[in-house]
Short mmCIF file of C-alpha atoms in Angstrom, two decimals:
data_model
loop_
_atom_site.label_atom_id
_atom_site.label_comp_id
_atom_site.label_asym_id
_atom_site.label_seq_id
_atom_site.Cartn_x
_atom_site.Cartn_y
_atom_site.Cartn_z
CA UNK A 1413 -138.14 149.79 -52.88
CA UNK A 1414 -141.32 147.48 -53.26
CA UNK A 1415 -140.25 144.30 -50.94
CA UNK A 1416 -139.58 147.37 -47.92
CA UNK A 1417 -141.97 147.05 -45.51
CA UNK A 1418 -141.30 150.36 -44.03
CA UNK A 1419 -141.32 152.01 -47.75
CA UNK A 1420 -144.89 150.28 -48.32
CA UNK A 1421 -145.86 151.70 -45.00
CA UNK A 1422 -144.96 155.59 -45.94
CA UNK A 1423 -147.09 155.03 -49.43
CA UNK A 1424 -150.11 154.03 -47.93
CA UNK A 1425 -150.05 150.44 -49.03
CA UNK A 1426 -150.03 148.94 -45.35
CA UNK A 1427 -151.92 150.26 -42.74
CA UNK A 1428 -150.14 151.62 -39.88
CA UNK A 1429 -151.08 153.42 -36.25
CA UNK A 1430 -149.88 156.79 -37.92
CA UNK A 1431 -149.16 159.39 -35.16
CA UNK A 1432 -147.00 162.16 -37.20
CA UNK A 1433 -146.72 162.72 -41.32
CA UNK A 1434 -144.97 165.55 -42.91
CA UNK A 1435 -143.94 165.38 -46.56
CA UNK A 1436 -140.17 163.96 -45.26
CA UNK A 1437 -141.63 161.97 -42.28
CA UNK A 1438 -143.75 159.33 -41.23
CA UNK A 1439 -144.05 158.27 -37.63
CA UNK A 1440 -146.20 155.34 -35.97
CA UNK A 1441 -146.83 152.98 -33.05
CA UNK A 1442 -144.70 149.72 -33.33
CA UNK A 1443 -146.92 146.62 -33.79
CA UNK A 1444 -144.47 144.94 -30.99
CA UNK A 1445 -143.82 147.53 -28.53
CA UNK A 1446 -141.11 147.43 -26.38
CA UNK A 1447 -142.08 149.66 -23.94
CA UNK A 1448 -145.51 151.46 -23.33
CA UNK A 1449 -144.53 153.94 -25.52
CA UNK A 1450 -142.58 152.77 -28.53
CA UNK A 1451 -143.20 154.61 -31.99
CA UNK A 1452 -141.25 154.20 -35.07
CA UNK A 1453 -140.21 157.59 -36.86
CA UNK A 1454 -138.80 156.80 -40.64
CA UNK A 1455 -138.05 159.07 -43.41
CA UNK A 1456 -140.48 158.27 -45.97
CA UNK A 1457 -137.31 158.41 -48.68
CA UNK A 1458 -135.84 154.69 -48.45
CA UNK A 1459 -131.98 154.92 -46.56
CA UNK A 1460 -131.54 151.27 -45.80
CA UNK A 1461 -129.00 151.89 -43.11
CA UNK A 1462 -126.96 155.02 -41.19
CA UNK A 1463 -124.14 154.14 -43.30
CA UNK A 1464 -125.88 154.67 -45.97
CA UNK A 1465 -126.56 158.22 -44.96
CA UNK A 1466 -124.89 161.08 -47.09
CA UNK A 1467 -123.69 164.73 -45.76
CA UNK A 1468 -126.66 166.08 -47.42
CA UNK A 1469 -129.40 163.73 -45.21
CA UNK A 1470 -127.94 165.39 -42.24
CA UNK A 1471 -130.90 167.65 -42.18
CA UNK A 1472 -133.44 164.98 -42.74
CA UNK A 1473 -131.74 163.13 -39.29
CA UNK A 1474 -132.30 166.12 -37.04
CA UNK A 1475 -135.90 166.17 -38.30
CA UNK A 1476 -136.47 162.67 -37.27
CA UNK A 1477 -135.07 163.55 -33.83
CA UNK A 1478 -137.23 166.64 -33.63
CA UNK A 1479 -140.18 164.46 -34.38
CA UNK A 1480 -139.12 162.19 -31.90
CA UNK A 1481 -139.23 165.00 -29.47
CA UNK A 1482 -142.32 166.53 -30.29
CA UNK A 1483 -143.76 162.88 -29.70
CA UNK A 1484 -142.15 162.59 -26.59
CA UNK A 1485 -144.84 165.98 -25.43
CA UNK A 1486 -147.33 164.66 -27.43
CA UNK A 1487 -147.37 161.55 -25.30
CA UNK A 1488 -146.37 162.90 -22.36
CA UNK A 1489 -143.05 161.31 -21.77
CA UNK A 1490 -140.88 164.09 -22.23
CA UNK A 1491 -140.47 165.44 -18.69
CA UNK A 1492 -140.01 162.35 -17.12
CA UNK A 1493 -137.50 160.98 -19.98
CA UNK A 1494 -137.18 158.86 -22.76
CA UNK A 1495 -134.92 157.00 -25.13
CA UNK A 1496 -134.31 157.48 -28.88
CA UNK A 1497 -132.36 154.54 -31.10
CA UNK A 1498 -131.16 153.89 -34.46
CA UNK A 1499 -129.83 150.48 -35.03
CA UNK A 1500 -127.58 149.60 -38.00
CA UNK A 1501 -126.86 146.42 -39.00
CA UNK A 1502 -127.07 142.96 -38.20
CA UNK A 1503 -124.61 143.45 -34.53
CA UNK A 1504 -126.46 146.43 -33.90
CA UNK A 1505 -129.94 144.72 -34.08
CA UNK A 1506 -131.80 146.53 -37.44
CA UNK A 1507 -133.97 144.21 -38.37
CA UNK A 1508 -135.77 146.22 -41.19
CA UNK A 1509 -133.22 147.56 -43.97
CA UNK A 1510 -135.06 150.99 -43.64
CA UNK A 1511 -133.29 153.77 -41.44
CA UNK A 1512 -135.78 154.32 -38.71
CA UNK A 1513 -135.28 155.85 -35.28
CA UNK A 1514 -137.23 154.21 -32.30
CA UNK A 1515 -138.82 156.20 -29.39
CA UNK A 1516 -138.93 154.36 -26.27
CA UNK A 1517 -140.60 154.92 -23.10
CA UNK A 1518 -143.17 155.16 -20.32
CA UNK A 1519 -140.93 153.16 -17.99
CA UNK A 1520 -137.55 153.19 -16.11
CA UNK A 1521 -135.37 152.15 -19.14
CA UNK A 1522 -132.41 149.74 -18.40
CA UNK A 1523 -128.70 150.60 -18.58
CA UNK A 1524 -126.27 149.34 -20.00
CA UNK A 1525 -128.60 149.15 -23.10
CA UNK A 1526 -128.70 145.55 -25.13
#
């Protein structure tokens, strides 16, 4: 899709603070972080939503929560804990039509969440 942001994002046409790329995956710092850790991981194949999902991308969602975790080490907020989200649609706050999973935290996260 040309008018996704996220889409642009995994084909190199805007910048991003890349900190994981595979040939399925792209994962990067969000520009308004809500927590000191917060890093987008998308597929680089547009989904616009999880409804949109089909049994055969079932593969391609464990990935992006395997990426997440990797992160999670990688930044070193694994052993103390973290958060992973996927928001779908408008009551479930996705904001950007592009399935992406957020990774959240570096701080004692809230509950309930919302």
């Amino acid at each position: 899709m040309t008018d996704c942001i996220f889409c642009r994002i995994a084909q190199g046409e805007i910048p991003s603070d890349t900190v994981f790329e595979d040939d399925e995956v792209l994962a990067f710092r969000d520009l308004n972080p809500q927590a000191p850790v917060h890093i987008l991981v998308i597929p680089k194949r547009h989904i616009a939503t999880l409804n949109d999902l089909s049994a055969e991308d079932a593969g391609l969602v464990g990935r992006l929560h395997w990426v997440a975790a990797q992160l999670a080490r990688q930044e070193g907020i694994a052993e103390d804990g973290y958060r992973t989200v996927i928001n779908c649609n408008p009551a479930g706050g996705q904001s950007v039509y592009h399935l992406h999973l957020h990774l959240l935290g570096g701080r004692q996260m809230a509950w309930p969440a919302g």
